[in-house]
């Protein structure tokens, strides 16, 4: 996978918010990674760790504070209007809440056709219709659904409409922000299968954000673990599970429930104490130092850099490498 | 060995809406043993929350518990309770915790007062205000809140999600009820916090000995904490049995699907997930035969026509599926398939 060209390159990206009274909320603080063509990079972390902000900043939905994001070599945050327009035809997004992200006044047909119209991808109305129906068919909806209103659909069906809308402009890059968290388990599996099938067929590159580790592991080639605005570990999904190097990853993995009582009882559980600290006044040094069971003096003073300790396995921890 | 605390027989609950009668719970029977954990598992709309509300007498109009239903608690028929008896029952005998602690706690009331309020309403030992406060503080210690004295004076918004859930558990447990109903207690929490709360519930059960009814959609959450699992689908119990039975010898296609639709973190698989095609049936017009029939890959002709009978497989393992009938053609049915073997 790694010999394919780099699609998205993120360098030391920072996104700060003002929290009033001269305090700064560091939502994303110095995150770097690359995504290769046709690859799925999953980002996991708990709520408030900055994963969504990171994703949105990466595709230019939010302005950055510092750092650099390059899509195919071009700076996402310094595009001309024309470049930006072309960019939106290549990069699309699927949102978490299928109830909030679809306009309830529009018919399904118009929702899916909007992108086709904006980017003038259809030469005639007949062609547009053919494209829309093809897209609906691809995501498992049929032609009779096209003229219905959004409120007539269930959550899983709405998420399919959202996927059809994203695919309408024939994108190369898909940013999925928790696309399955709002759905029932049996429906989650349907959506995941659909995304994996579409990725294979269309050679899509994906940035997949979720808090559900088992789903992320299933869909991703590589996974990045975020904690309080920092990327603490980045490696292939199999390696992350077999050989987690960061103490936070270790604890996160051991907390994921396994639907098998014997396996669940057999494994070692690492209970983290306390909560995620506030990103307004993050601890100096390693962000995880306050909850880490291996903490040393150095951890609370010096912030560890993300280093490659084994080929393809990056971790930000003083104890490793 | 263990004695029955709650005995639910033929419970049916319907909501009479303008669109018609929504049959949320259809004729279900089960028992809850004292000091044990029972899990009600199913997807949204399967009737698991309505079932638990019936136990607390919280079914409100347009909902109604239909005639012929019976719920006995410690030998008393709770469906015949007067409002006054309900007041004494709720909080004292049976407490409930909910998914979203921020919505369930009163935002304008200090934590201490909220906990004390429940205890003061059921003040069987005639405790004085100072003693009430002391008990509340002890309870906060017990649920693992650091600096409990200061916490009594805080408002819910000052606490994190995990801490709020602990406060809610403290409020529920302060009267030492014999039954705790937990309605998706960890769904809104992050995994590391979820693990903390589940651990806390297990510990409290060891110390205080209450029975827990755990309502969840996630089989993983209940894997190492329940004694008994009840799987619900479309208002009916499709399968029930001990933890081991359900996880290692599931007999209902819906149970298989529930287990196999979630990828396992400890197994290496990149193949397609098993999905349940379609969606849950309309509960205003529930299907004539088995409710799962239209989504079931192993459905037979009989499934669409007749409701499956409950088959008893011994040791309390019961399943409602025609595949368990000796006359069924089981070729091609993965009867040995559980969460563990199927990869």
XYZ file of C-alpha atoms in Angstrom:
664
model
C 0.000 0.000 0.000
C 2.806 2.400 0.957
C 4.308 2.507 -2.524
C 1.226 4.263 -3.844
C 1.305 8.046 -4.145
C 0.491 10.205 -1.156
C -3.038 11.595 -1.337
C -3.172 13.707 1.797
C -0.209 14.962 3.748
C -0.680 16.574 7.146
C 2.256 18.298 8.780
C 2.259 19.510 12.359
C -1.366 20.652 12.096
C -2.696 22.826 14.921
C -6.174 24.123 15.565
C -6.686 26.380 18.569
C -9.816 28.047 19.825
C -10.056 30.974 22.153
C -11.704 29.915 25.390
C -12.053 33.490 26.667
C -9.917 35.371 29.180
C -6.822 34.784 27.070
C -7.119 31.049 27.563
C -6.514 28.818 24.567
C -8.251 25.548 23.838
C -5.829 23.383 21.915
C -8.191 21.043 20.084
C -5.541 19.752 17.690
C -1.938 20.301 18.649
C 0.777 19.272 16.227
C -0.684 16.291 14.370
C 1.145 14.792 11.392
C 0.260 11.881 9.134
C -0.030 10.889 5.481
C -2.734 8.953 3.664
C -1.799 7.041 0.532
C -4.036 6.584 -2.477
C -6.663 3.857 -1.919
C -5.920 3.576 1.765
C -8.246 3.907 4.742
C -6.811 5.698 7.736
C -8.888 5.377 10.884
C -8.625 7.891 13.684
C -9.864 6.812 17.095
C -10.033 8.495 20.432
C -12.489 9.432 23.123
C -14.850 12.365 22.953
C -13.021 15.664 23.106
C -9.727 14.270 21.828
C -9.924 16.426 18.709
C -10.472 13.725 16.085
C -13.391 15.439 14.354
C -11.734 18.859 14.469
C -8.616 17.297 13.013
C -10.574 15.733 10.154
C -12.520 18.876 9.392
C -9.377 20.990 9.376
C -7.708 18.470 7.074
C -10.325 18.936 4.363
C -10.436 22.701 4.795
C -13.838 22.883 6.467
C -12.190 24.719 9.345
C -9.319 27.213 9.074
C -6.070 25.999 10.587
C -4.049 27.748 13.280
C -0.668 26.437 12.212
C 0.873 23.637 10.222
C 0.139 22.461 6.740
C -2.280 20.181 4.917
C -1.515 19.177 1.361
C -3.935 17.342 -0.893
C -2.029 15.956 -3.868
C 0.701 18.462 -3.192
C -1.580 21.500 -3.020
C -2.128 23.413 0.217
C -5.763 22.899 1.243
C -5.878 26.149 3.174
C -4.422 28.366 0.461
C -6.561 27.534 -2.521
C -8.026 29.964 -4.964
C -11.774 29.923 -5.457
C -11.392 27.870 -8.586
C -9.058 25.390 -6.924
C -11.375 25.128 -3.961
C -14.282 24.356 -6.270
C -12.361 21.568 -7.976
C -11.289 20.299 -4.563
C -14.910 19.885 -3.420
C -15.500 17.736 -6.477
C -12.721 15.418 -5.362
C -13.206 15.384 -1.606
C -16.540 14.569 -0.010
C -17.806 13.975 3.476
C -20.247 11.646 5.239
C -21.616 12.937 8.503
C -22.447 11.332 11.812
C -26.085 12.257 12.243
C -28.201 11.189 9.272
C -31.121 13.127 10.726
C -29.372 16.494 10.931
C -27.240 16.327 7.810
C -30.017 15.955 5.217
C -32.340 18.837 4.301
C -35.843 17.710 5.326
C -37.466 19.928 2.662
C -35.713 18.287 -0.240
C -36.613 15.136 -2.083
C -33.990 12.388 -2.138
C -33.527 12.954 -5.863
C -32.606 16.613 -5.376
C -30.280 15.859 -2.483
C -28.295 13.419 -4.593
C -28.507 15.521 -7.773
C -27.301 18.746 -6.138
C -23.626 17.916 -6.459
C -24.087 16.739 -10.055
C -25.744 20.054 -10.923
C -23.178 22.218 -9.149
C -20.265 20.488 -10.823
C -22.144 20.240 -14.140
C -21.440 16.547 -14.471
C -24.579 15.710 -16.448
C -25.108 16.927 -19.985
C -28.879 16.514 -19.970
C -31.739 15.946 -17.529
C -31.991 12.396 -18.768
C -28.340 11.783 -17.978
C -28.737 13.348 -14.548
C -31.658 11.063 -13.839
C -29.715 8.041 -14.959
C -26.788 9.026 -12.711
C -28.993 9.584 -9.661
C -30.802 6.284 -10.062
C -27.483 4.511 -10.544
C -26.165 6.052 -7.327
C -29.279 5.080 -5.385
C -29.009 1.558 -6.712
C -25.363 1.438 -5.717
C -26.145 2.243 -2.075
C -29.047 -0.212 -1.960
C -32.017 2.093 -2.458
C -34.363 1.831 -5.409
C -35.910 4.190 -7.939
C -39.184 4.576 -6.102
C -37.274 6.083 -3.146
C -36.032 8.951 -5.291
C -39.155 11.060 -5.140
C -39.759 10.613 -1.431
C -39.002 13.036 1.359
C -36.196 12.402 3.824
C -38.494 12.011 6.829
C -39.941 8.832 5.340
C -36.659 7.004 5.795
C -35.089 5.161 8.709
C -31.667 6.075 10.090
C -29.831 3.428 8.076
C -31.566 4.435 4.857
C -30.756 8.091 5.504
C -27.111 7.241 5.949
C -27.288 5.505 2.553
C -28.726 8.689 1.049
C -25.834 10.622 2.610
C -23.376 8.199 1.029
C -25.082 8.486 -2.380
C -24.859 12.282 -2.111
C -21.162 12.104 -1.305
C -20.504 9.754 -4.214
C -22.527 11.823 -6.710
C -19.557 13.922 -7.794
C -17.375 10.824 -8.199
C -14.928 11.823 -5.447
C -11.492 10.355 -4.856
C -11.336 11.072 -1.161
C -14.014 10.404 1.431
C -13.993 11.834 4.938
C -16.325 9.775 7.142
C -17.004 11.398 10.502
C -18.499 8.740 12.784
C -20.825 7.534 10.010
C -22.214 4.635 12.023
C -22.405 5.811 15.636
C -26.052 6.842 15.388
C -27.199 3.499 13.967
C -28.287 0.156 15.408
C -25.692 -2.637 15.338
C -27.282 -4.651 12.536
C -27.558 -1.497 10.427
C -23.966 -0.484 11.266
C -22.730 -3.676 9.643
C -24.743 -2.903 6.485
C -23.176 0.556 6.179
C -19.641 -0.708 6.870
C -20.008 -3.433 4.235
C -21.316 -0.865 1.774
C -18.406 1.515 2.404
C -15.851 -1.266 2.021
C -17.470 -2.453 -1.204
C -17.560 1.068 -2.652
C -13.966 1.681 -1.684
C -12.845 -1.429 -3.521
C -14.896 -0.618 -6.632
C -13.898 3.027 -6.896
C -10.423 2.973 -5.375
C -11.436 5.568 -2.795
C -9.102 6.988 -0.215
C -10.783 7.317 3.163
C -10.268 9.114 6.422
C -12.517 7.272 8.842
C -13.193 8.759 12.247
C -14.947 6.832 14.991
C -14.776 6.018 18.653
C -15.730 2.364 18.159
C -12.356 0.618 17.985
C -13.618 -2.703 16.701
C -15.393 -1.126 13.720
C -12.387 1.078 12.943
C -10.072 -1.884 13.098
C -12.338 -3.746 10.713
C -12.437 -1.048 8.049
C -9.014 0.638 8.306
C -5.610 -0.227 6.895
C -3.849 1.976 9.400
C -5.112 3.537 12.624
C -4.080 6.685 14.433
C -4.915 7.019 18.119
C -5.536 10.535 19.385
C -5.488 11.753 22.946
C -6.201 15.335 23.916
C -5.206 16.896 20.606
C -2.123 14.751 20.046
C -1.551 11.721 17.885
C -0.069 9.229 20.330
C 0.250 6.158 18.127
C -0.003 5.409 14.421
C 0.387 2.006 12.807
C -1.395 -0.702 10.806
C -4.625 -1.936 12.314
C -3.384 -5.489 12.889
C -0.187 -4.240 14.540
C -2.098 -1.809 16.741
C -4.123 -4.603 18.230
C -1.322 -7.160 18.529
C 1.379 -4.830 19.728
C 0.078 -1.578 21.202
C 3.065 0.470 22.352
C 1.479 3.528 23.915
C 0.045 3.024 27.419
C -3.126 4.845 26.369
C -3.689 2.560 23.381
C -3.151 -0.390 25.671
C -5.813 0.838 28.085
C -8.199 1.801 25.301
C -7.981 -1.650 23.730
C -8.479 -3.428 27.009
C -11.619 -1.384 27.703
C -13.394 -2.341 24.488
C -16.050 -4.889 25.386
C -15.713 -8.283 23.709
C -18.895 -10.238 23.080
C -17.421 -13.460 24.398
C -17.511 -14.048 28.160
C -14.587 -16.497 28.283
C -12.271 -14.327 26.193
C -13.455 -11.298 28.104
C -12.649 -12.849 31.472
C -9.335 -14.208 30.275
C -7.809 -10.962 29.114
C -6.059 -8.484 31.287
C -7.986 -5.309 31.927
C -6.250 -2.012 32.476
C -8.536 0.335 34.308
C -7.747 3.993 33.722
C -8.443 6.208 36.675
C -9.897 9.659 36.337
C -11.148 11.489 33.281
C -9.657 13.093 30.210
C -8.226 16.433 31.369
C -9.472 19.681 29.886
C -7.843 20.720 26.606
C -7.903 24.330 27.866
C -5.136 23.714 30.351
C -3.575 20.488 29.176
C -0.845 18.971 31.349
C 2.662 20.054 30.420
C 4.790 17.274 28.978
C 2.972 14.162 27.899
C -0.773 14.780 27.778
C -1.457 11.326 29.142
C 0.989 11.571 32.056
C -1.735 12.209 34.665
C -3.462 8.899 33.990
C -0.526 6.771 32.918
C 0.558 3.893 35.120
C 4.156 3.979 33.921
C 4.619 7.712 34.458
C 8.144 9.007 35.183
C 9.506 12.471 36.033
C 10.470 13.079 32.443
C 6.877 12.502 31.246
C 5.434 15.442 33.115
C 8.168 17.799 31.838
C 8.985 16.942 28.244
C 6.396 16.308 25.592
C 7.271 13.114 23.665
C 7.511 13.375 19.884
C 5.818 10.915 17.539
C 8.733 8.661 16.509
C 9.001 5.629 14.289
C 10.131 2.916 16.699
C 9.549 -0.029 14.398
C 9.114 0.146 10.629
C 5.694 1.727 10.076
C 4.914 1.902 13.791
C 4.902 5.414 15.218
C 4.451 6.180 18.882
C 4.794 9.240 21.107
C 6.047 7.922 24.416
C 9.309 8.344 26.323
C 9.292 4.707 27.364
C 9.440 3.360 23.826
C 12.306 3.403 21.388
C -30.187 -21.570 45.417
C -31.530 -18.271 44.235
C -35.058 -17.064 44.629
C -37.255 -15.260 42.194
C -37.541 -11.549 42.838
C -39.607 -10.490 39.861
C -41.933 -12.764 37.937
C -43.323 -11.308 34.733
C -46.123 -13.304 33.131
C -47.790 -12.628 29.782
C -46.910 -8.952 29.825
C -48.349 -6.962 26.932
C -47.991 -3.224 26.598
C -49.547 -1.162 23.822
C -49.496 2.510 22.962
C -52.799 3.737 21.580
C -51.816 6.445 19.116
C -53.761 8.158 16.344
C -52.073 5.904 13.824
C -53.307 2.835 15.664
C -52.326 0.483 18.465
C -48.543 0.175 18.665
C -47.891 -3.206 20.231
C -44.576 -2.466 21.927
C -44.434 -5.540 24.117
C -46.328 -8.650 23.123
C -46.998 -11.319 25.677
C -43.620 -11.856 27.288
C -42.765 -13.832 30.413
C -39.514 -13.954 32.334
C -38.128 -13.968 35.850
C -35.427 -12.010 37.620
C -33.548 -13.713 40.445
C -32.507 -11.726 43.477
C -28.860 -10.783 43.636
C -28.288 -11.723 39.986
C -27.865 -9.694 36.831
C -30.330 -10.122 34.004
C -29.707 -8.468 30.660
C -32.416 -7.377 28.232
C -30.752 -7.153 24.833
C -32.179 -5.878 21.571
C -32.129 -3.065 19.048
C -34.047 0.182 19.308
C -37.779 -0.337 19.222
C -37.698 -3.948 20.414
C -39.567 -3.126 23.607
C -36.784 -3.505 26.152
C -37.215 -0.067 27.706
C -41.023 -0.386 27.760
C -40.624 -3.663 29.640
C -38.482 -2.022 32.290
C -40.855 0.912 32.588
C -43.700 -1.515 33.282
C -41.722 -2.854 36.229
C -41.537 0.652 37.671
C -45.166 1.542 36.940
C -44.036 4.264 34.574
C -46.213 3.433 31.566
C -48.104 6.610 30.828
C -50.917 7.405 28.455
C -51.393 6.642 25.624
C -49.592 3.488 26.771
C -51.417 0.765 28.666
C -50.509 -2.553 30.200
C -53.086 -4.889 28.737
C -55.403 -7.158 30.691
C -54.020 -10.602 31.398
C -50.541 -9.291 32.208
C -49.098 -9.939 35.623
C -45.929 -8.807 37.355
C -45.193 -10.157 40.820
C -42.464 -8.660 42.938
C -41.537 -10.691 46.018
C -44.958 -12.316 45.854
C -46.885 -9.047 45.556
C -48.825 -8.210 42.413
C -47.440 -4.788 41.552
C -49.911 -4.090 38.767
C -52.621 -3.757 41.445
C -50.635 -1.131 43.371
C -52.255 2.149 44.365
C -50.322 5.343 43.611
C -49.204 5.459 47.254
C -47.840 1.941 47.114
C -46.038 2.805 43.895
C -44.409 5.780 45.611
C -43.094 3.519 48.335
C -41.988 0.909 45.815
C -40.082 3.218 43.495
C -36.825 4.285 44.992
C -37.207 2.068 48.039
C -37.504 -1.393 46.483
C -36.517 -0.653 42.938
C -34.369 2.112 41.468
C -33.517 3.024 37.948
C -30.555 4.649 36.225
C -30.686 6.067 32.754
C -28.508 6.606 29.730
C -28.038 10.326 29.944
C -27.113 11.497 33.410
C -27.135 15.163 32.448
C -30.811 14.955 31.499
C -31.766 12.730 34.411
C -30.242 14.836 37.177
C -31.799 18.142 38.156
C -29.463 20.870 36.866
C -30.570 23.444 39.447
C -30.110 21.266 42.488
C -26.880 20.453 44.277
C -25.715 16.839 44.082
C -26.036 16.403 47.838
C -29.657 17.505 47.936
C -30.607 15.222 45.057
C -29.170 12.196 46.782
C -30.613 13.126 50.161
C -34.037 13.767 48.607
C -34.405 10.141 47.616
C -33.318 8.914 51.034
C -35.518 11.410 52.894
C -38.554 10.305 50.902
C -37.986 6.746 52.060
C -36.658 7.494 55.524
C -37.451 4.177 57.169
C -34.871 4.589 59.941
C -35.941 8.135 60.831
C -32.505 9.583 60.246
C -31.767 13.187 61.212
C -30.627 15.691 58.537
C -26.988 15.368 59.606
C -27.151 11.602 59.367
C -28.798 11.811 55.963
C -25.946 13.944 54.726
C -23.398 11.594 56.191
C -25.038 8.658 54.417
C -25.040 10.555 51.138
C -21.340 11.266 51.547
C -20.616 7.602 52.313
C -22.531 6.621 49.201
C -20.451 8.984 47.058
C -17.319 7.394 48.515
C -18.695 3.997 47.663
C -19.250 4.874 44.008
C -15.684 6.126 43.789
C -16.042 9.882 43.723
C -12.911 11.613 44.988
C -13.452 14.352 47.577
C -17.064 13.381 48.273
C -17.572 16.205 50.778
C -16.962 18.847 48.102
C -19.022 16.949 45.549
C -22.149 17.238 47.715
C -22.047 20.987 47.136
C -21.566 20.816 43.385
C -24.077 21.058 40.564
C -24.342 18.312 37.910
C -22.825 20.474 35.149
C -19.601 20.776 37.114
C -18.945 17.052 36.773
C -17.770 14.979 33.831
C -19.987 12.383 32.151
C -18.492 9.461 34.044
C -18.750 11.267 37.384
C -22.389 12.188 36.706
C -23.175 8.553 35.985
C -21.580 7.672 39.331
C -23.738 10.287 41.054
C -26.830 8.815 39.436
C -25.863 5.356 40.655
C -25.311 6.786 44.149
C -28.760 8.405 44.070
C -30.348 5.149 42.982
C -28.510 2.976 45.496
C -28.790 5.150 48.612
C -32.010 3.463 49.747
C -30.454 -0.004 49.270
C -33.067 -1.225 46.796
C -33.287 -4.926 45.993
C -33.587 -4.238 42.287
C -31.656 -1.811 40.118
C -32.795 -1.234 36.556
C -30.038 0.178 34.365
C -31.304 1.461 31.027
C -28.277 1.677 28.694
C -26.157 3.093 31.545
C -22.950 3.328 29.530
C -24.086 4.043 25.983
C -23.288 7.752 26.192
C -19.845 7.170 27.715
C -16.405 6.626 26.240
C -15.009 3.094 26.361
C -12.505 3.684 29.143
C -15.190 5.354 31.272
C -17.668 2.632 30.321
C -15.259 0.033 31.662
C -15.020 1.972 34.949
C -18.813 2.173 35.355
C -19.373 -1.509 34.554
C -16.675 -2.442 37.053
C -18.364 -0.207 39.637
C -21.748 -1.865 39.090
C -20.202 -5.298 39.559
C -18.485 -4.187 42.769
C -21.641 -2.625 44.172
C -23.574 -5.785 43.464
C -21.003 -7.792 45.399
C -21.195 -5.388 48.352
C -24.917 -4.605 48.400
C -26.399 -7.709 46.814
C -29.054 -6.091 44.634
C -30.468 -7.663 41.496
C -29.675 -5.763 38.306
C -31.693 -5.595 35.125
C -29.315 -4.355 32.486
C -30.860 -2.994 29.318
C -28.497 -2.698 26.393
C -28.078 -3.140 22.668
C -24.453 -4.188 23.017
C -23.791 -7.842 23.811
C -20.172 -6.984 24.530
C -21.152 -4.819 27.484
C -22.943 -7.654 29.225
C -20.518 -10.457 28.301
C -18.729 -10.708 31.598
C -21.285 -9.334 33.993
C -24.636 -11.044 33.484
C -25.974 -14.315 34.749
C -28.898 -14.418 32.364
C -29.622 -12.876 28.988
C -32.992 -12.187 27.389
C -32.898 -11.313 23.688
C -35.878 -9.304 22.494
C -37.055 -8.583 18.981
C -40.186 -6.689 17.919
C -41.806 -6.836 21.345
C -41.170 -10.520 21.931
C -38.554 -12.614 23.645
C -36.868 -14.623 20.924
C -34.334 -16.343 23.123
C -33.377 -16.436 26.774
C -30.886 -18.389 28.768
C -27.762 -18.272 30.862
C -24.797 -16.222 29.765
C -23.019 -19.376 28.538
C -26.069 -20.603 26.611
C -26.549 -17.373 24.726
C -22.900 -16.792 23.878
C -21.822 -20.354 23.119
C -25.003 -22.120 22.068
C -27.336 -19.505 20.591
C -30.282 -21.051 18.792
C -32.122 -18.107 17.266
C -31.063 -16.598 13.914
C -31.522 -13.115 15.382
C -29.108 -13.884 18.210
C -26.566 -15.164 15.670
C -26.966 -12.034 13.640
C -26.594 -9.781 16.682
C -23.310 -11.454 17.554
C -21.853 -11.640 14.094
C -22.707 -8.137 12.955
C -20.114 -6.657 15.299
C -16.485 -7.228 14.330
C -14.440 -8.762 17.092
C -11.413 -6.798 18.174
C -9.502 -9.922 19.157
C -10.078 -11.728 15.876
C -8.371 -10.930 12.617
C -10.958 -10.656 9.923
C -11.300 -8.321 7.012
C -14.189 -10.105 5.407
C -17.717 -8.877 5.114
C -19.721 -8.529 8.289
C -22.866 -10.583 8.665
C -25.758 -8.198 8.283
C -29.441 -8.374 8.962
C -31.033 -7.120 5.780
C -34.131 -4.970 6.003
C -35.503 -3.203 9.041
C -37.687 -4.008 12.029
C -41.411 -4.557 11.318
C -44.099 -1.961 11.864
C -45.420 -2.578 15.358
C -48.884 -1.257 14.508
C -49.366 -4.213 12.207
C -46.963 -6.851 13.494
C -46.503 -9.773 11.087
C -48.708 -12.819 11.492
C -46.008 -15.425 11.965
C -42.526 -14.946 13.394
C -41.660 -11.249 13.562
C -38.116 -11.907 12.352
C -39.285 -13.974 9.388
C -38.869 -11.296 6.706
C -35.222 -10.695 7.670
C -34.284 -14.267 8.486
C -32.038 -16.064 5.983
C -33.285 -19.446 7.211
C -37.023 -18.684 7.091
C -39.323 -21.547 6.148
C -42.907 -21.484 4.916
C -44.317 -22.038 8.376
C -42.490 -18.978 9.758
C -44.665 -16.531 7.844
C -47.899 -18.212 8.916
C -47.566 -19.338 12.520
C -45.855 -17.844 15.492
C -43.079 -20.134 16.692
C -43.692 -21.995 19.925
C -41.269 -21.614 22.773
C -38.919 -24.573 22.893
C -37.330 -25.423 26.210
C -33.770 -26.643 25.761
C -33.239 -27.308 29.453
C -31.536 -25.305 32.209
C -33.721 -22.319 31.493
C -32.554 -21.952 27.893
C -35.637 -21.113 25.850
C -35.954 -20.174 22.226
C -38.874 -19.212 20.008
C -37.904 -20.410 16.529
C -39.359 -23.044 14.228
C -35.864 -24.275 13.364
C -35.817 -25.935 16.766
C -38.857 -28.024 15.899
C -37.823 -31.637 15.223
C -39.672 -31.545 11.893
C -37.664 -28.552 10.585
C -35.211 -29.008 7.753
C -31.969 -27.845 9.298
C -29.634 -28.499 6.420
C -27.525 -25.424 5.833
C -28.307 -23.935 9.219
C -25.185 -23.191 11.248
C -26.566 -24.510 14.489
C -23.204 -24.640 16.133
C -22.435 -21.077 15.215
C -21.745 -18.766 18.077
C -19.847 -15.547 18.412
C -16.628 -17.490 18.946
C -16.676 -20.137 16.211
C -17.958 -18.077 13.360
C -15.210 -16.077 11.732
